[in-house]
PDB file of C-alpha atoms in Angstrom:
ATOM      1  CA  UNK A   1      67.881  19.158 -27.449  1.00 51.00           C
ATOM      2  CA  UNK A   2      70.319  21.499 -25.750  1.00 62.00           C
ATOM      3  CA  UNK A   3      68.392  24.648 -26.683  1.00 84.00           C
ATOM      4  CA  UNK A   4      65.255  23.399 -24.892  1.00 89.00           C
ATOM      5  CA  UNK A   5      67.301  22.189 -21.947  1.00 92.00           C
ATOM      6  CA  UNK A   6      68.253  25.812 -21.275  1.00 92.00           C
ATOM      7  CA  UNK A   7      64.593  26.777 -20.778  1.00 91.00           C
ATOM      8  CA  UNK A   8      63.532  23.852 -18.599  1.00 94.00           C
ATOM      9  CA  UNK A   9      64.028  25.258 -15.103  1.00 93.00           C
ATOM     10  CA  UNK A  10      61.994  28.428 -15.635  1.00 93.00           C
ATOM     11  CA  UNK A  11      59.527  27.102 -18.206  1.00 95.00           C
ATOM     12  CA  UNK A  12      56.618  26.587 -15.804  1.00 96.00           C
ATOM     13  CA  UNK A  13      57.098  30.065 -14.327  1.00 96.00           C
ATOM     14  CA  UNK A  14      56.216  31.753 -17.622  1.00 96.00           C
ATOM     15  CA  UNK A  15      52.533  32.838 -17.505  1.00 97.00           C
ATOM     16  CA  UNK A  16      52.243  32.700 -21.307  1.00 96.00           C
ATOM     17  CA  UNK A  17      53.457  29.110 -21.372  1.00 96.00           C
ATOM     18  CA  UNK A  18      50.978  28.118 -18.668  1.00 96.00           C
ATOM     19  CA  UNK A  19      48.151  29.942 -20.453  1.00 97.00           C
ATOM     20  CA  UNK A  20      48.995  28.141 -23.695  1.00 97.00           C
ATOM     21  CA  UNK A  21      48.909  24.723 -22.001  1.00 97.00           C
ATOM     22  CA  UNK A  22      45.620  25.545 -20.293  1.00 97.00           C
ATOM     23  CA  UNK A  23      44.128  26.738 -23.594  1.00 97.00           C
ATOM     24  CA  UNK A  24      45.339  23.575 -25.335  1.00 97.00           C
ATOM     25  CA  UNK A  25      43.589  21.473 -22.692  1.00 98.00           C
ATOM     26  CA  UNK A  26      40.344  23.453 -22.972  1.00 98.00           C
ATOM     27  CA  UNK A  27      40.492  23.088 -26.760  1.00 97.00           C
ATOM     28  CA  UNK A  28      41.139  19.351 -26.452  1.00 98.00           C
ATOM     29  CA  UNK A  29      38.185  18.895 -24.101  1.00 98.00           C
ATOM     30  CA  UNK A  30      35.919  20.941 -26.326  1.00 98.00           C
ATOM     31  CA  UNK A  31      36.854  18.966 -29.413  1.00 97.00           C
ATOM     32  CA  UNK A  32      36.532  15.646 -27.588  1.00 98.00           C
ATOM     33  CA  UNK A  33      33.073  16.615 -26.354  1.00 97.00           C
ATOM     34  CA  UNK A  34      31.996  17.711 -29.824  1.00 98.00           C
ATOM     35  CA  UNK A  35      32.829  14.322 -31.335  1.00 97.00           C
ATOM     36  CA  UNK A  36      31.699  12.234 -28.361  1.00 98.00           C
ATOM     37  CA  UNK A  37      35.192  11.114 -27.370  1.00 98.00           C
ATOM     38  CA  UNK A  38      35.619  10.321 -23.671  1.00 97.00           C
ATOM     39  CA  UNK A  39      39.054  11.344 -22.375  1.00 98.00           C
ATOM     40  CA  UNK A  40      38.563   9.655 -19.008  1.00 98.00           C
ATOM     41  CA  UNK A  41      40.300   6.294 -18.782  1.00 97.00           C
ATOM     42  CA  UNK A  42      42.166   6.596 -22.060  1.00 97.00           C
ATOM     43  CA  UNK A  43      45.756   5.703 -22.819  1.00 97.00           C
ATOM     44  CA  UNK A  44      47.335   8.975 -23.904  1.00 97.00           C
ATOM     45  CA  UNK A  45      50.588  10.097 -25.442  1.00 96.00           C
ATOM     46  CA  UNK A  46      51.751  13.670 -24.851  1.00 97.00           C
ATOM     47  CA  UNK A  47      54.257  14.042 -27.680  1.00 96.00           C
ATOM     48  CA  UNK A  48      56.687  16.900 -27.154  1.00 96.00           C
ATOM     49  CA  UNK A  49      55.509  17.207 -23.554  1.00 97.00           C
ATOM     50  CA  UNK A  50      58.220  19.572 -22.353  1.00 96.00           C
ATOM     51  CA  UNK A  51      57.821  19.988 -18.597  1.00 97.00           C
ATOM     52  CA  UNK A  52      54.408  18.363 -18.724  1.00 97.00           C
ATOM     53  CA  UNK A  53      52.005  21.263 -18.337  1.00 97.00           C
ATOM     54  CA  UNK A  54      49.460  19.498 -20.553  1.00 98.00           C
ATOM     55  CA  UNK A  55      50.443  16.169 -19.006  1.00 98.00           C
ATOM     56  CA  UNK A  56      49.305  17.558 -15.631  1.00 97.00           C
ATOM     57  CA  UNK A  57      45.766  17.885 -16.976  1.00 97.00           C
ATOM     58  CA  UNK A  58      45.815  14.471 -18.627  1.00 98.00           C
ATOM     59  CA  UNK A  59      47.206  12.706 -15.544  1.00 97.00           C
ATOM     60  CA  UNK A  60      43.998  13.428 -13.672  1.00 96.00           C
ATOM     61  CA  UNK A  61      41.813  11.848 -16.328  1.00 97.00           C
ATOM     62  CA  UNK A  62      43.725   9.225 -18.299  1.00 98.00           C
ATOM     63  CA  UNK A  63      44.530   5.703 -17.207  1.00 98.00           C
ATOM     64  CA  UNK A  64      48.070   6.130 -18.531  1.00 96.00           C
ATOM     65  CA  UNK A  65      50.002   9.025 -19.992  1.00 97.00           C
ATOM     66  CA  UNK A  66      53.278   8.469 -21.773  1.00 96.00           C
ATOM     67  CA  UNK A  67      55.031  11.819 -21.980  1.00 97.00           C
ATOM     68  CA  UNK A  68      57.671  12.006 -24.704  1.00 96.00           C
ATOM     69  CA  UNK A  69      60.252  14.717 -25.261  1.00 95.00           C
ATOM     70  CA  UNK A  70      63.784  14.914 -26.614  1.00 93.00           C
ATOM     71  CA  UNK A  71      64.907  17.388 -23.923  1.00 95.00           C
ATOM     72  CA  UNK A  72      66.374  15.574 -20.933  1.00 94.00           C
ATOM     73  CA  UNK A  73      66.114  18.711 -18.783  1.00 96.00           C
ATOM     74  CA  UNK A  74      62.411  19.156 -19.590  1.00 96.00           C
ATOM     75  CA  UNK A  75      61.793  15.500 -18.723  1.00 97.00           C
ATOM     76  CA  UNK A  76      63.708  15.966 -15.458  1.00 96.00           C
ATOM     77  CA  UNK A  77      61.305  18.742 -14.470  1.00 97.00           C
ATOM     78  CA  UNK A  78      58.363  16.498 -15.344  1.00 97.00           C
ATOM     79  CA  UNK A  79      59.952  13.630 -13.408  1.00 97.00           C
ATOM     80  CA  UNK A  80      60.053  15.828 -10.312  1.00 97.00           C
ATOM     81  CA  UNK A  81      56.339  16.580 -10.740  1.00 97.00           C
ATOM     82  CA  UNK A  82      55.542  12.888 -11.144  1.00 97.00           C
ATOM     83  CA  UNK A  83      57.289  12.119  -7.865  1.00 97.00           C
ATOM     84  CA  UNK A  84      55.815  15.106  -6.012  1.00 96.00           C
ATOM     85  CA  UNK A  85      52.255  14.409  -7.200  1.00 96.00           C
ATOM     86  CA  UNK A  86      52.625  10.603  -6.910  1.00 97.00           C
ATOM     87  CA  UNK A  87      51.299  10.061 -10.422  1.00 97.00           C
ATOM     88  CA  UNK A  88      51.561   6.309 -10.921  1.00 97.00           C
ATOM     89  CA  UNK A  89      49.941   6.557 -14.350  1.00 98.00           C
ATOM     90  CA  UNK A  90      52.516   8.890 -15.954  1.00 98.00           C
ATOM     91  CA  UNK A  91      55.766   7.762 -17.484  1.00 95.00           C
ATOM     92  CA  UNK A  92      58.417   9.762 -19.314  1.00 96.00           C
ATOM     93  CA  UNK A  93      60.143   8.631 -22.475  1.00 93.00           C
ATOM     94  CA  UNK A  94      62.980  10.220 -24.435  1.00 89.00           C
ATOM     95  CA  UNK A  95      61.740   8.718 -27.700  1.00 86.00           C
ATOM     96  CA  UNK A  96      58.789   6.914 -29.203  1.00 83.00           C
ATOM     97  CA  UNK A  97      58.595   3.246 -28.274  1.00 82.00           C
ATOM     98  CA  UNK A  98      59.419   0.951 -31.174  1.00 80.00           C
ATOM     99  CA  UNK A  99      56.422  -1.236 -30.524  1.00 74.00           C
ATOM    100  CA  UNK A 100      53.915  -1.907 -27.888  1.00 72.00           C
ATOM    101  CA  UNK A 101      51.435   0.518 -26.507  1.00 68.00           C
ATOM    102  CA  UNK A 102      48.529   1.737 -28.486  1.00 86.00           C
ATOM    103  CA  UNK A 103      47.188   5.125 -27.621  1.00 93.00           C
ATOM    104  CA  UNK A 104      43.572   6.215 -27.591  1.00 96.00           C
ATOM    105  CA  UNK A 105      44.701   9.838 -27.614  1.00 96.00           C
ATOM    106  CA  UNK A 106      47.812  11.591 -28.897  1.00 95.00           C
ATOM    107  CA  UNK A 107      48.358  15.265 -28.134  1.00 97.00           C
ATOM    108  CA  UNK A 108      51.095  17.577 -29.276  1.00 94.00           C
ATOM    109  CA  UNK A 109      51.048  21.244 -28.422  1.00 87.00           C
TER     110      UNK A 109
END
């Protein structure tokens, strides 16, 4: 989406955006704990991942994270993070796979 592409380079520099992603992660962990769902080792899908601020949290805990977004520029920013952090368990996708992986966890924030 061209409109999201315009925001990609400065997205992570916005304190409100970072705070929102952090709050989403805290909320996810709280809800998972309350229902007895273990995030560690899961196969996760971060749908609408943007630059991957929530993906960053999931990468440390999930066995695989497929990060999906329609903005090529947002995915480029995430791709740079994946390389820099050497996340071998994170992969970016521009669209949902037609078939294949099953996810234990799907997030969208």
